[in-house]
Each structure stands twice: as C-alpha cells, then as structure tokens.
Amino acid sequence: MSAPNTVRRAAHAAPQWGRLDSRLIPVNLAVLAAPVAMFLVTVLITRKTNLQVLITLASLFLTLLVISGISLMRLFTTRYRVTDDLVELQSGLLFRSRRSIPVDRIRSVDLTANPLHRIFGLTKLTIGTGEQGVSAGQRLALDGIGKADAAELRRQLIERRDARRGLATVAVDDGPISELDWSWLKYGPLSVWGVGGVFIAVASVYRTLRELKVDPLELGVVKDLQDRFGSVPLWYGILVVLAVVVVLGIIGSTATFIESWSGYQLAREEGGMFRVRRGLFVTRSVSIEKRRLRGVELVEPIPLRWAGAAKLNAVASGLGNREDNRRRSVLTPPVPRDEARRVAAAVLDEHPSLTVRDGLTRHPRAALRRRVNRAVIWSVLIGAVPFGLGLWLGRGLVTVGWITAAVLVPVLSVFAFNAYRTLGHGIRGGYLVASAGTFAHRTVALQRDGIIGWRITRTPFQRRAGLFTLGAATAAGEGVYKVRDVSTGQGIALAEQAVPQLLLPFLERAPRSARRG
C-alpha cells in the first residue's frame, strides 16, 4: 500500500520518495484472465477444442504473462516525490530512468481510472507540460496510486504551480458550469459511429475465430440461421440485415454515450482551471487552464444538426499533440444547440450570441458555384464506376450507373447549397468567428490576441474564381482555423481588422504609376 502521508510529506524540506500502491498487483495479474475466458468461450461455442486452439491460447497466455511481469517490475521499481520546485519520477531495474518536471511548467493534471483501477480504489495521475510532437506522449504518469492520494497530490501540484508563478489562489464558488442531463441520452443514437462499430466488432470476432482455426460459417448458430432464412428472397434478407445492423448500432451508440458521459460535469476550480469529469466504467478528469484558452469550436455533425444538437470543444494550448488535443479538448457531450452556446459563453465570459452564425458576413456566389460543381463532378464519378463495369459485364450495371448519377446530382447539390449557407465570418469583440462545413458544420470563435500569423492558400480553381482560403494560425487547438473561399478583398480586410498590421508587411503594393492609371 502507498503510505497515506506520502503526499503530505512533500511540504517538508526533504520529502520522502513515494511508491505506487501495492493494490496494483492484482490489477496487473488480471490480464491473464483474458486467454482463460477466450478458451471457455471457444469451448462453449464450438463444444470442442483442438491442439491449434490450445497452442494459440497458450502463446497468448505466455505473452500476457511477460507483460504482467514487466508491469510488476515497474510497480516495484517506481518511486516519485514532489518538492517545492520539481516533480520527480524514477523507475527501472536494469535500465534506470529518472525524469523531473519543474512545478511552474505544469499545464494539466489529469486523473483516469479504468474498471480494474476503480475496483481496487486506484487512479492514474498524468502531469502534462503542454509539449507537442513526439515529447507530448512522454508526460509524467503515476499509474496506480490511491484515489485519495491522487486527489491530494493534484491539489498540491496546482497550488505550488500557482505559487511559483506568483499567482494568488482565488476561491471559486460559482459551482458547475454544466452537468449531465439524462434527457440528452436521446442524442446518443445519432452518432454515425454506431453502425460502423457493428461492422468493426463483427470483423474482429471473425478474424479472432479464424486465428483459432474455427470457421464461423460452420458454427451451429450460423447453420440454424441458414436453415431458417436461407430460402427468403435476397432483397428481403438484405433489408433484414440492414435493420439488425441499425438496431445494434443504435444500442451500441447509446451504450457508448452512457459509458462516456455518466457523471459528466464541467466546473471552474481554484487556480484558474476548468475541469471536465465523466465516465461510467472508465472515469476521466481533464484540466484546462483558463489562461491558455483561446476560444471554442461548436460542432454540428449530421444527424445531430437535424435534431438541433451540437458538441462543444475548447481551443486551448497545452493539451499535447493533435491526437491528445482532440481527446482532451471536449467540453460537452452532444447537447441541445442552445445549451452548447450557453456553455461557450460561460467558459469565455461572453454573450451566447458569440457562436451564432446569423449576422456573419456571407461569402461570394463564386463559393456556391465551386460547391455545386464539386457535387456534380462527384455524382458523375460515382455513377461512372458501375457504368464502366456495365460496359464490360452487362447492361444492367449501365442502368445502375446512370440512375445513381441522376439521383446523386440533386442530393449532393442540396448539400452544396447547405454548405454555402454555412459559410460566414466576422469580428465580434475580441474574437474572430468563422463558420464552414458540409456534413459537419463547425463554428469557431478564436481570440484575436491568440492569432500569431496568417496562412493563405489558393488552388488553381480558387484563383480562377477570385477566391482564397485564409487560415488563422494559433498555438492552440488544431493550429490553423480556416476561413474558406473568401474574395481577395474580404480576406485582406478580415485579416487587417482581426490583427492590424500583421499581414501588411507581406502585401505587394501596386506601383504608383499603375495606381494613377
């Protein structure tokens, strides 16, 4: 067991080294149950076994045994301590490593606990310094300390960081900004990943059984289904399969929402922090510094948009590389659009209308023509596939090809008009607001003070239409947020209004004689 006073002794001049909790031993050994469970399931399904299955499962068991041994070695050799200036971690037996992080460089202190951790009262504490690139994946982590010790250590780290920076700790009593409302569960099935997850699960099971030398098509359950439904028409069978996949996708999406967002709370905390807590089986706690917040992004994917819902992401620095940023920047689950705008306003201390698209400057009609042209081109290309195959295999596919193109042209054109109506930009107070998107509408509000440069891109087709894409570069979020398909005059005026004089040195001025002419 980790000494309960380890965290508290850090306040002394010579803090003692702390250990990971010994309850991590059964957690590390629990992975050995996987091959045993697979063996029992295989016997239950096939009602027999063979030498190939035994060899495969034995190999898996030995592999996991080695992994457990490495994890146990890490448990016995890991030491950590917190001083007034540093957080230190040392580990390893044959290859000793020692890492330290200055307290004033701490950007986030996140807590995560998987189901096994929670059963044994453990937590993983991860300390981030805002590094990006390869070093972002090397954050200092204490995987396996007591839940109470982790909470106390997190509090002390934030207090010491603020003390080193000379920041006064101000008590925050505003309460939570947003908490889970179970009426939001109706948005869970609207995730587009539900149906995809069904196909991924089926493919994974099929591949696993094939690796165990078990033919899925020879299983008794599959044989019974073939006997019962083998004589139905093909079109009917396809409809039934699609219905089953959709139902399973809805169930999976709903279950994912429940697991991911149970206990959700977004709250302000002392030290100028926002904290997002969520999770049913795997609990997560992510910290975002307010002073590193550069804006928010309102995301409305189909079909959430049709249901009047949206998700909200933070545009903040110090969240790690791009993958970490996408995972840790989430501020809300799918919620009603007005709720997402309310949360955005509360986080930024702005009016809820900041992320409303109404009132933004419209883009030129040339931007609409570009989108309609793309819709027609894609319709023709998609329809050309069966059409071309039909010239070789049969006239039936030729008919399918031109019908496909004829149907896709109006459908994709509707999406093109919708994408054009989504385009917009403007300056609202201290923020640059830009909106775009076809299948997922995105409205970003970016602090003008956080813009460190401009990136102008122009394809040959944009050049012919007199358009270009203006990218606002920032050391936060995705790095560049684009205002797509603006005219030259609009783009230059927007850049100058958002950050005066930043683009001016790079503009090419016309000769004086040319201006007179």
PDB file of C-alpha atoms in Angstrom, residues 209-494:
ATOM      1  CA  LEU A 209     -12.176 -17.178 -34.729  1.00  0.00           C
ATOM      2  CA  ARG A 210     -10.178 -17.663 -37.922  1.00  0.00           C
ATOM      3  CA  GLU A 211      -6.943 -17.274 -35.947  1.00  0.00           C
ATOM      4  CA  LEU A 212      -8.208 -20.040 -33.629  1.00  0.00           C
ATOM      5  CA  LYS A 213      -8.846 -22.227 -36.687  1.00  0.00           C
ATOM      6  CA  VAL A 214     -12.596 -22.005 -36.143  1.00  0.00           C
ATOM      7  CA  ASP A 215     -14.739 -21.495 -39.258  1.00  0.00           C
ATOM      8  CA  PRO A 216     -17.545 -19.078 -38.273  1.00  0.00           C
ATOM      9  CA  LEU A 217     -19.731 -20.375 -41.092  1.00  0.00           C
ATOM     10  CA  GLU A 218     -19.649 -23.855 -39.557  1.00  0.00           C
ATOM     11  CA  LEU A 219     -20.923 -22.787 -36.135  1.00  0.00           C
ATOM     12  CA  GLY A 220     -24.256 -24.230 -35.017  1.00  0.00           C
ATOM     13  CA  VAL A 221     -25.850 -20.799 -34.622  1.00  0.00           C
ATOM     14  CA  VAL A 222     -24.919 -19.836 -38.182  1.00  0.00           C
ATOM     15  CA  LYS A 223     -26.201 -23.169 -39.519  1.00  0.00           C
ATOM     16  CA  ASP A 224     -29.556 -22.645 -37.763  1.00  0.00           C
ATOM     17  CA  LEU A 225     -29.906 -19.184 -39.318  1.00  0.00           C
ATOM     18  CA  GLN A 226     -29.130 -20.578 -42.765  1.00  0.00           C
ATOM     19  CA  ASP A 227     -31.741 -23.318 -42.352  1.00  0.00           C
ATOM     20  CA  ARG A 228     -34.432 -20.873 -41.228  1.00  0.00           C
ATOM     21  CA  PHE A 229     -33.804 -17.950 -43.574  1.00  0.00           C
ATOM     22  CA  GLY A 230     -31.878 -19.476 -46.447  1.00  0.00           C
ATOM     23  CA  SER A 231     -34.952 -19.601 -48.679  1.00  0.00           C
ATOM     24  CA  VAL A 232     -36.080 -15.970 -48.304  1.00  0.00           C
ATOM     25  CA  PRO A 233     -35.603 -13.558 -51.257  1.00  0.00           C
ATOM     26  CA  LEU A 234     -32.254 -11.785 -51.444  1.00  0.00           C
ATOM     27  CA  TRP A 235     -33.749  -8.277 -51.178  1.00  0.00           C
ATOM     28  CA  TYR A 236     -35.652  -9.299 -48.056  1.00  0.00           C
ATOM     29  CA  GLY A 237     -32.522 -10.750 -46.476  1.00  0.00           C
ATOM     30  CA  ILE A 238     -30.577  -7.548 -47.209  1.00  0.00           C
ATOM     31  CA  LEU A 239     -33.300  -5.425 -45.607  1.00  0.00           C
ATOM     32  CA  VAL A 240     -33.359  -7.633 -42.510  1.00  0.00           C
ATOM     33  CA  VAL A 241     -29.572  -7.492 -42.172  1.00  0.00           C
ATOM     34  CA  LEU A 242     -29.601  -3.698 -42.524  1.00  0.00           C
ATOM     35  CA  ALA A 243     -32.358  -3.404 -39.928  1.00  0.00           C
ATOM     36  CA  VAL A 244     -30.416  -5.600 -37.497  1.00  0.00           C
ATOM     37  CA  VAL A 245     -27.221  -3.594 -38.076  1.00  0.00           C
ATOM     38  CA  VAL A 246     -29.050  -0.295 -37.498  1.00  0.00           C
ATOM     39  CA  VAL A 247     -30.669  -1.573 -34.291  1.00  0.00           C
ATOM     40  CA  LEU A 248     -27.347  -2.893 -32.990  1.00  0.00           C
ATOM     41  CA  GLY A 249     -25.701   0.421 -33.972  1.00  0.00           C
ATOM     42  CA  ILE A 250     -28.303   2.384 -32.027  1.00  0.00           C
ATOM     43  CA  ILE A 251     -27.826   0.147 -28.988  1.00  0.00           C
ATOM     44  CA  GLY A 252     -24.042   0.471 -29.261  1.00  0.00           C
ATOM     45  CA  SER A 253     -24.147   4.269 -29.657  1.00  0.00           C
ATOM     46  CA  THR A 254     -26.473   4.618 -26.680  1.00  0.00           C
ATOM     47  CA  ALA A 255     -24.272   2.368 -24.553  1.00  0.00           C
ATOM     48  CA  THR A 256     -21.206   4.368 -25.599  1.00  0.00           C
ATOM     49  CA  PHE A 257     -22.908   7.631 -24.597  1.00  0.00           C
ATOM     50  CA  ILE A 258     -23.808   6.184 -21.189  1.00  0.00           C
ATOM     51  CA  GLU A 259     -20.291   4.878 -20.578  1.00  0.00           C
ATOM     52  CA  SER A 260     -18.541   8.023 -21.790  1.00  0.00           C
ATOM     53  CA  TRP A 261     -20.732  10.703 -20.215  1.00  0.00           C
ATOM     54  CA  SER A 262     -22.147   9.303 -16.972  1.00  0.00           C
ATOM     55  CA  GLY A 263     -21.238  11.652 -14.135  1.00  0.00           C
ATOM     56  CA  TYR A 264     -20.371  14.448 -16.569  1.00  0.00           C
ATOM     57  CA  GLN A 265     -19.566  17.799 -15.012  1.00  0.00           C
ATOM     58  CA  LEU A 266     -17.794  20.891 -16.315  1.00  0.00           C
ATOM     59  CA  ALA A 267     -16.761  23.185 -13.476  1.00  0.00           C
ATOM     60  CA  ARG A 268     -14.439  26.035 -12.587  1.00  0.00           C
ATOM     61  CA  GLU A 269     -11.803  25.319  -9.973  1.00  0.00           C
ATOM     62  CA  GLU A 270      -9.242  27.229  -7.967  1.00  0.00           C
ATOM     63  CA  GLY A 271      -6.103  28.177  -9.812  1.00  0.00           C
ATOM     64  CA  GLY A 272      -7.944  29.374 -12.907  1.00  0.00           C
ATOM     65  CA  MET A 273      -8.777  25.864 -14.130  1.00  0.00           C
ATOM     66  CA  PHE A 274     -11.683  24.265 -15.937  1.00  0.00           C
ATOM     67  CA  ARG A 275     -12.206  20.615 -15.075  1.00  0.00           C
ATOM     68  CA  VAL A 276     -14.197  18.084 -17.110  1.00  0.00           C
ATOM     69  CA  ARG A 277     -15.157  14.885 -15.272  1.00  0.00           C
ATOM     70  CA  ARG A 278     -17.011  11.998 -16.913  1.00  0.00           C
ATOM     71  CA  GLY A 279     -17.190   8.243 -17.379  1.00  0.00           C
ATOM     72  CA  LEU A 280     -19.041   5.227 -16.019  1.00  0.00           C
ATOM     73  CA  PHE A 281     -16.571   2.335 -16.231  1.00  0.00           C
ATOM     74  CA  VAL A 282     -13.525   4.392 -17.234  1.00  0.00           C
ATOM     75  CA  THR A 283     -13.549   7.667 -15.311  1.00  0.00           C
ATOM     76  CA  ARG A 284     -11.730  10.653 -16.755  1.00  0.00           C
ATOM     77  CA  SER A 285     -10.815  14.018 -15.291  1.00  0.00           C
ATOM     78  CA  VAL A 286      -9.235  16.586 -17.646  1.00  0.00           C
ATOM     79  CA  SER A 287      -7.933  20.003 -16.603  1.00  0.00           C
ATOM     80  CA  ILE A 288      -7.694  23.036 -18.897  1.00  0.00           C
ATOM     81  CA  GLU A 289      -6.103  26.311 -17.795  1.00  0.00           C
ATOM     82  CA  LYS A 290      -8.314  29.323 -18.418  1.00  0.00           C
ATOM     83  CA  ARG A 291      -5.330  31.490 -19.349  1.00  0.00           C
ATOM     84  CA  ARG A 292      -4.484  29.008 -22.113  1.00  0.00           C
ATOM     85  CA  LEU A 293      -7.986  29.017 -23.556  1.00  0.00           C
ATOM     86  CA  ARG A 294      -8.021  30.705 -26.965  1.00  0.00           C
ATOM     87  CA  GLY A 295     -11.628  30.088 -27.931  1.00  0.00           C
ATOM     88  CA  VAL A 296     -14.213  27.392 -28.580  1.00  0.00           C
ATOM     89  CA  GLU A 297     -15.464  25.352 -31.518  1.00  0.00           C
ATOM     90  CA  LEU A 298     -19.146  24.454 -31.960  1.00  0.00           C
ATOM     91  CA  VAL A 299     -19.524  21.216 -33.966  1.00  0.00           C
ATOM     92  CA  GLU A 300     -22.852  20.131 -35.503  1.00  0.00           C
ATOM     93  CA  PRO A 301     -22.475  16.863 -37.423  1.00  0.00           C
ATOM     94  CA  ILE A 302     -25.286  15.131 -39.264  1.00  0.00           C
ATOM     95  CA  PRO A 303     -27.668  13.904 -37.850  1.00  0.00           C
ATOM     96  CA  LEU A 304     -27.108  15.844 -34.592  1.00  0.00           C
ATOM     97  CA  ARG A 305     -27.711  19.021 -36.567  1.00  0.00           C
ATOM     98  CA  TRP A 306     -31.108  17.768 -37.702  1.00  0.00           C
ATOM     99  CA  ALA A 307     -32.018  17.120 -34.066  1.00  0.00           C
ATOM    100  CA  GLY A 308     -30.968  20.645 -33.032  1.00  0.00           C
ATOM    101  CA  ALA A 309     -27.943  19.402 -31.091  1.00  0.00           C
ATOM    102  CA  ALA A 310     -24.221  20.168 -31.082  1.00  0.00           C
ATOM    103  CA  LYS A 311     -20.941  19.432 -29.310  1.00  0.00           C
ATOM    104  CA  LEU A 312     -18.504  21.966 -27.882  1.00  0.00           C
ATOM    105  CA  ASN A 313     -14.703  21.748 -27.970  1.00  0.00           C
ATOM    106  CA  ALA A 314     -12.131  24.003 -26.361  1.00  0.00           C
ATOM    107  CA  VAL A 315      -9.490  25.729 -28.451  1.00  0.00           C
ATOM    108  CA  ALA A 316      -6.644  25.705 -25.943  1.00  0.00           C
ATOM    109  CA  SER A 317      -2.880  25.341 -25.852  1.00  0.00           C
ATOM    110  CA  GLY A 318      -1.039  22.917 -23.622  1.00  0.00           C
ATOM    111  CA  LEU A 319      -3.222  19.865 -24.395  1.00  0.00           C
ATOM    112  CA  GLY A 320      -0.482  17.871 -26.137  1.00  0.00           C
ATOM    113  CA  ASN A 321      -0.187  16.695 -29.723  1.00  0.00           C
ATOM    114  CA  ARG A 322      -3.058  16.670 -32.197  1.00  0.00           C
ATOM    115  CA  GLU A 323      -4.435  13.313 -31.073  1.00  0.00           C
ATOM    116  CA  ASP A 324      -4.301  14.291 -27.391  1.00  0.00           C
ATOM    117  CA  ASN A 325      -5.863  17.648 -28.185  1.00  0.00           C
ATOM    118  CA  ARG A 326      -8.873  16.070 -29.916  1.00  0.00           C
ATOM    119  CA  ARG A 327      -9.376  13.701 -26.993  1.00  0.00           C
ATOM    120  CA  ARG A 328      -8.887  16.219 -24.184  1.00  0.00           C
ATOM    121  CA  SER A 329     -10.474  19.350 -25.656  1.00  0.00           C
ATOM    122  CA  VAL A 330     -14.073  18.055 -25.430  1.00  0.00           C
ATOM    123  CA  LEU A 331     -16.168  20.291 -23.152  1.00  0.00           C
ATOM    124  CA  THR A 332     -19.655  18.815 -23.581  1.00  0.00           C
ATOM    125  CA  PRO A 333     -21.389  15.676 -24.835  1.00  0.00           C
ATOM    126  CA  PRO A 334     -23.977  16.066 -27.604  1.00  0.00           C
ATOM    127  CA  VAL A 335     -26.342  18.641 -26.095  1.00  0.00           C
ATOM    128  CA  PRO A 336     -29.069  20.986 -27.344  1.00  0.00           C
ATOM    129  CA  ARG A 337     -27.555  23.702 -29.510  1.00  0.00           C
ATOM    130  CA  ASP A 338     -28.641  26.475 -27.126  1.00  0.00           C
ATOM    131  CA  GLU A 339     -27.009  24.648 -24.212  1.00  0.00           C
ATOM    132  CA  ALA A 340     -23.745  24.352 -26.130  1.00  0.00           C
ATOM    133  CA  ARG A 341     -23.831  28.088 -26.858  1.00  0.00           C
ATOM    134  CA  ARG A 342     -24.592  28.842 -23.200  1.00  0.00           C
ATOM    135  CA  VAL A 343     -21.596  26.770 -22.076  1.00  0.00           C
ATOM    136  CA  ALA A 344     -19.383  28.500 -24.660  1.00  0.00           C
ATOM    137  CA  ALA A 345     -20.453  31.876 -23.332  1.00  0.00           C
ATOM    138  CA  ALA A 346     -19.868  30.825 -19.715  1.00  0.00           C
ATOM    139  CA  VAL A 347     -16.397  29.476 -20.451  1.00  0.00           C
ATOM    140  CA  LEU A 348     -15.327  32.569 -22.424  1.00  0.00           C
ATOM    141  CA  ASP A 349     -17.264  35.080 -20.281  1.00  0.00           C
ATOM    142  CA  GLU A 350     -19.008  36.303 -23.417  1.00  0.00           C
ATOM    143  CA  HIS A 351     -22.579  36.630 -24.723  1.00  0.00           C
ATOM    144  CA  PRO A 352     -24.222  33.420 -26.018  1.00  0.00           C
ATOM    145  CA  SER A 353     -24.634  35.014 -29.447  1.00  0.00           C
ATOM    146  CA  LEU A 354     -20.860  34.771 -29.986  1.00  0.00           C
ATOM    147  CA  THR A 355     -21.177  31.403 -31.751  1.00  0.00           C
ATOM    148  CA  VAL A 356     -24.421  32.148 -33.624  1.00  0.00           C
ATOM    149  CA  ARG A 357     -23.965  32.070 -37.420  1.00  0.00           C
ATOM    150  CA  ASP A 358     -26.680  34.638 -38.089  1.00  0.00           C
ATOM    151  CA  GLY A 359     -25.143  38.014 -38.844  1.00  0.00           C
ATOM    152  CA  LEU A 360     -21.836  36.732 -40.173  1.00  0.00           C
ATOM    153  CA  THR A 361     -20.547  38.109 -43.472  1.00  0.00           C
ATOM    154  CA  ARG A 362     -21.667  35.985 -46.436  1.00  0.00           C
ATOM    155  CA  HIS A 363     -19.157  34.674 -48.939  1.00  0.00           C
ATOM    156  CA  PRO A 364     -19.215  35.405 -52.709  1.00  0.00           C
ATOM    157  CA  ARG A 365     -21.510  33.473 -55.044  1.00  0.00           C
ATOM    158  CA  ALA A 366     -18.386  32.002 -56.610  1.00  0.00           C
ATOM    159  CA  ALA A 367     -18.060  29.886 -53.470  1.00  0.00           C
ATOM    160  CA  LEU A 368     -21.521  28.437 -54.175  1.00  0.00           C
ATOM    161  CA  ARG A 369     -20.563  27.615 -57.771  1.00  0.00           C
ATOM    162  CA  ARG A 370     -17.472  25.755 -56.554  1.00  0.00           C
ATOM    163  CA  ARG A 371     -19.571  23.574 -54.259  1.00  0.00           C
ATOM    164  CA  VAL A 372     -22.222  22.848 -56.870  1.00  0.00           C
ATOM    165  CA  ASN A 373     -19.539  21.959 -59.407  1.00  0.00           C
ATOM    166  CA  ARG A 374     -17.948  19.559 -56.921  1.00  0.00           C
ATOM    167  CA  ALA A 375     -21.342  17.961 -56.249  1.00  0.00           C
ATOM    168  CA  VAL A 376     -21.909  17.344 -59.970  1.00  0.00           C
ATOM    169  CA  ILE A 377     -18.383  16.020 -60.513  1.00  0.00           C
ATOM    170  CA  TRP A 378     -18.624  13.572 -57.599  1.00  0.00           C
ATOM    171  CA  SER A 379     -22.042  12.391 -58.764  1.00  0.00           C
ATOM    172  CA  VAL A 380     -20.683  11.654 -62.216  1.00  0.00           C
ATOM    173  CA  LEU A 381     -17.564   9.922 -60.878  1.00  0.00           C
ATOM    174  CA  ILE A 382     -19.544   7.679 -58.530  1.00  0.00           C
ATOM    175  CA  GLY A 383     -22.045   6.792 -61.212  1.00  0.00           C
ATOM    176  CA  ALA A 384     -19.236   6.132 -63.694  1.00  0.00           C
ATOM    177  CA  VAL A 385     -17.987   3.143 -61.663  1.00  0.00           C
ATOM    178  CA  PRO A 386     -20.982   0.829 -62.235  1.00  0.00           C
ATOM    179  CA  PHE A 387     -21.500   2.380 -65.698  1.00  0.00           C
ATOM    180  CA  GLY A 388     -17.963   1.443 -66.747  1.00  0.00           C
ATOM    181  CA  LEU A 389     -18.272  -2.044 -65.284  1.00  0.00           C
ATOM    182  CA  GLY A 390     -21.560  -2.446 -67.144  1.00  0.00           C
ATOM    183  CA  LEU A 391     -19.859  -1.862 -70.486  1.00  0.00           C
ATOM    184  CA  TRP A 392     -17.764  -4.902 -69.685  1.00  0.00           C
ATOM    185  CA  LEU A 393     -20.042  -7.146 -67.593  1.00  0.00           C
ATOM    186  CA  GLY A 394     -23.576  -6.379 -68.673  1.00  0.00           C
ATOM    187  CA  ARG A 395     -26.140  -3.689 -69.472  1.00  0.00           C
ATOM    188  CA  GLY A 396     -27.768  -3.964 -66.053  1.00  0.00           C
ATOM    189  CA  LEU A 397     -24.866  -2.148 -64.412  1.00  0.00           C
ATOM    190  CA  VAL A 398     -25.016   0.563 -67.086  1.00  0.00           C
ATOM    191  CA  THR A 399     -28.574   1.319 -65.972  1.00  0.00           C
ATOM    192  CA  VAL A 400     -27.477   1.322 -62.329  1.00  0.00           C
ATOM    193  CA  GLY A 401     -24.698   3.793 -63.190  1.00  0.00           C
ATOM    194  CA  TRP A 402     -26.814   6.470 -64.836  1.00  0.00           C
ATOM    195  CA  ILE A 403     -29.605   6.102 -62.255  1.00  0.00           C
ATOM    196  CA  THR A 404     -27.015   6.542 -59.474  1.00  0.00           C
ATOM    197  CA  ALA A 405     -25.646   9.700 -61.086  1.00  0.00           C
ATOM    198  CA  ALA A 406     -29.150  11.070 -61.719  1.00  0.00           C
ATOM    199  CA  VAL A 407     -30.103  10.552 -58.066  1.00  0.00           C
ATOM    200  CA  LEU A 408     -26.831  11.874 -56.602  1.00  0.00           C
ATOM    201  CA  VAL A 409     -26.809  15.145 -58.566  1.00  0.00           C
ATOM    202  CA  PRO A 410     -29.833  16.688 -56.792  1.00  0.00           C
ATOM    203  CA  VAL A 411     -28.953  15.113 -53.426  1.00  0.00           C
ATOM    204  CA  LEU A 412     -25.359  16.374 -53.369  1.00  0.00           C
ATOM    205  CA  SER A 413     -26.488  19.725 -54.782  1.00  0.00           C
ATOM    206  CA  VAL A 414     -28.701  20.158 -51.727  1.00  0.00           C
ATOM    207  CA  PHE A 415     -25.668  19.539 -49.538  1.00  0.00           C
ATOM    208  CA  ALA A 416     -23.717  22.032 -51.659  1.00  0.00           C
ATOM    209  CA  PHE A 417     -26.303  24.791 -51.101  1.00  0.00           C
ATOM    210  CA  ASN A 418     -26.375  23.962 -47.387  1.00  0.00           C
ATOM    211  CA  ALA A 419     -22.575  24.139 -47.204  1.00  0.00           C
ATOM    212  CA  TYR A 420     -22.647  27.543 -48.880  1.00  0.00           C
ATOM    213  CA  ARG A 421     -25.246  28.870 -46.435  1.00  0.00           C
ATOM    214  CA  THR A 422     -22.969  27.718 -43.606  1.00  0.00           C
ATOM    215  CA  LEU A 423     -20.042  29.809 -44.847  1.00  0.00           C
ATOM    216  CA  GLY A 424     -19.549  33.011 -42.892  1.00  0.00           C
ATOM    217  CA  HIS A 425     -17.031  35.097 -40.983  1.00  0.00           C
ATOM    218  CA  GLY A 426     -16.862  38.189 -38.841  1.00  0.00           C
ATOM    219  CA  ILE A 427     -15.303  40.038 -35.931  1.00  0.00           C
ATOM    220  CA  ARG A 428     -17.230  40.006 -32.655  1.00  0.00           C
ATOM    221  CA  GLY A 429     -15.458  41.896 -29.931  1.00  0.00           C
ATOM    222  CA  GLY A 430     -12.113  40.251 -29.268  1.00  0.00           C
ATOM    223  CA  TYR A 431     -12.898  37.185 -31.373  1.00  0.00           C
ATOM    224  CA  LEU A 432     -12.625  36.097 -34.981  1.00  0.00           C
ATOM    225  CA  VAL A 433     -15.683  33.965 -35.779  1.00  0.00           C
ATOM    226  CA  ALA A 434     -15.701  31.648 -38.795  1.00  0.00           C
ATOM    227  CA  SER A 435     -18.195  29.030 -39.919  1.00  0.00           C
ATOM    228  CA  ALA A 436     -17.956  26.297 -42.568  1.00  0.00           C
ATOM    229  CA  GLY A 437     -18.715  22.646 -43.199  1.00  0.00           C
ATOM    230  CA  THR A 438     -20.777  20.263 -45.287  1.00  0.00           C
ATOM    231  CA  PHE A 439     -21.518  17.117 -43.320  1.00  0.00           C
ATOM    232  CA  ALA A 440     -20.404  18.687 -40.034  1.00  0.00           C
ATOM    233  CA  HIS A 441     -20.959  22.407 -39.501  1.00  0.00           C
ATOM    234  CA  ARG A 442     -18.160  23.992 -37.469  1.00  0.00           C
ATOM    235  CA  THR A 443     -18.302  27.448 -35.936  1.00  0.00           C
ATOM    236  CA  VAL A 444     -15.096  28.576 -34.260  1.00  0.00           C
ATOM    237  CA  ALA A 445     -14.657  31.650 -32.076  1.00  0.00           C
ATOM    238  CA  LEU A 446     -10.923  32.394 -31.856  1.00  0.00           C
ATOM    239  CA  GLN A 447      -9.366  35.114 -29.714  1.00  0.00           C
ATOM    240  CA  ARG A 448      -7.775  37.737 -31.918  1.00  0.00           C
ATOM    241  CA  ASP A 449      -4.927  38.052 -29.415  1.00  0.00           C
ATOM    242  CA  GLY A 450      -4.204  34.350 -29.948  1.00  0.00           C
ATOM    243  CA  ILE A 451      -3.626  34.706 -33.717  1.00  0.00           C
ATOM    244  CA  ILE A 452       0.109  34.577 -34.390  1.00  0.00           C
ATOM    245  CA  GLY A 453       0.066  34.540 -38.185  1.00  0.00           C
ATOM    246  CA  TRP A 454      -1.898  34.049 -41.382  1.00  0.00           C
ATOM    247  CA  ARG A 455      -1.728  31.220 -43.890  1.00  0.00           C
ATOM    248  CA  ILE A 456      -3.135  31.952 -47.353  1.00  0.00           C
ATOM    249  CA  THR A 457      -3.779  29.020 -49.697  1.00  0.00           C
ATOM    250  CA  ARG A 458      -5.136  29.208 -53.212  1.00  0.00           C
ATOM    251  CA  THR A 459      -5.841  26.356 -55.601  1.00  0.00           C
ATOM    252  CA  PRO A 460      -5.924  26.929 -59.377  1.00  0.00           C
ATOM    253  CA  PHE A 461      -9.732  26.671 -59.274  1.00  0.00           C
ATOM    254  CA  GLN A 462      -9.912  29.252 -56.479  1.00  0.00           C
ATOM    255  CA  ARG A 463      -7.619  31.545 -58.439  1.00  0.00           C
ATOM    256  CA  ARG A 464      -9.908  31.398 -61.444  1.00  0.00           C
ATOM    257  CA  ALA A 465     -12.891  32.232 -59.210  1.00  0.00           C
ATOM    258  CA  GLY A 466     -11.055  35.077 -57.428  1.00  0.00           C
ATOM    259  CA  LEU A 467     -11.130  33.283 -54.064  1.00  0.00           C
ATOM    260  CA  PHE A 468      -8.649  32.035 -51.484  1.00  0.00           C
ATOM    261  CA  THR A 469      -8.660  30.377 -48.050  1.00  0.00           C
ATOM    262  CA  LEU A 470      -7.422  32.446 -45.130  1.00  0.00           C
ATOM    263  CA  GLY A 471      -6.006  30.406 -42.243  1.00  0.00           C
ATOM    264  CA  ALA A 472      -5.600  31.932 -38.782  1.00  0.00           C
ATOM    265  CA  ALA A 473      -2.532  30.335 -37.188  1.00  0.00           C
ATOM    266  CA  THR A 474      -2.544  29.921 -33.422  1.00  0.00           C
ATOM    267  CA  ALA A 475      -0.572  27.960 -30.847  1.00  0.00           C
ATOM    268  CA  ALA A 476      -3.718  26.149 -29.716  1.00  0.00           C
ATOM    269  CA  GLY A 477      -6.191  23.524 -30.835  1.00  0.00           C
ATOM    270  CA  GLU A 478      -5.739  22.383 -34.440  1.00  0.00           C
ATOM    271  CA  GLY A 479      -3.095  25.052 -35.047  1.00  0.00           C
ATOM    272  CA  VAL A 480      -4.831  26.677 -38.054  1.00  0.00           C
ATOM    273  CA  TYR A 481      -8.505  27.664 -38.339  1.00  0.00           C
ATOM    274  CA  LYS A 482      -9.613  28.407 -41.871  1.00  0.00           C
ATOM    275  CA  VAL A 483     -11.956  30.953 -43.390  1.00  0.00           C
ATOM    276  CA  ARG A 484     -12.723  29.204 -46.653  1.00  0.00           C
ATOM    277  CA  ASP A 485     -13.401  30.696 -50.067  1.00  0.00           C
ATOM    278  CA  VAL A 486     -13.330  34.415 -49.352  1.00  0.00           C
ATOM    279  CA  SER A 487     -12.746  37.015 -52.034  1.00  0.00           C
ATOM    280  CA  THR A 488      -9.422  38.795 -52.079  1.00  0.00           C
ATOM    281  CA  GLY A 489     -10.926  41.993 -50.725  1.00  0.00           C
ATOM    282  CA  GLN A 490     -12.849  40.186 -47.975  1.00  0.00           C
ATOM    283  CA  GLY A 491      -9.835  38.149 -46.868  1.00  0.00           C
ATOM    284  CA  ILE A 492      -7.414  41.084 -46.700  1.00  0.00           C
ATOM    285  CA  ALA A 493      -9.943  43.251 -44.872  1.00  0.00           C
ATOM    286  CA  LEU A 494     -10.715  40.471 -42.373  1.00  0.00           C
TER     287      LEU A 494
END
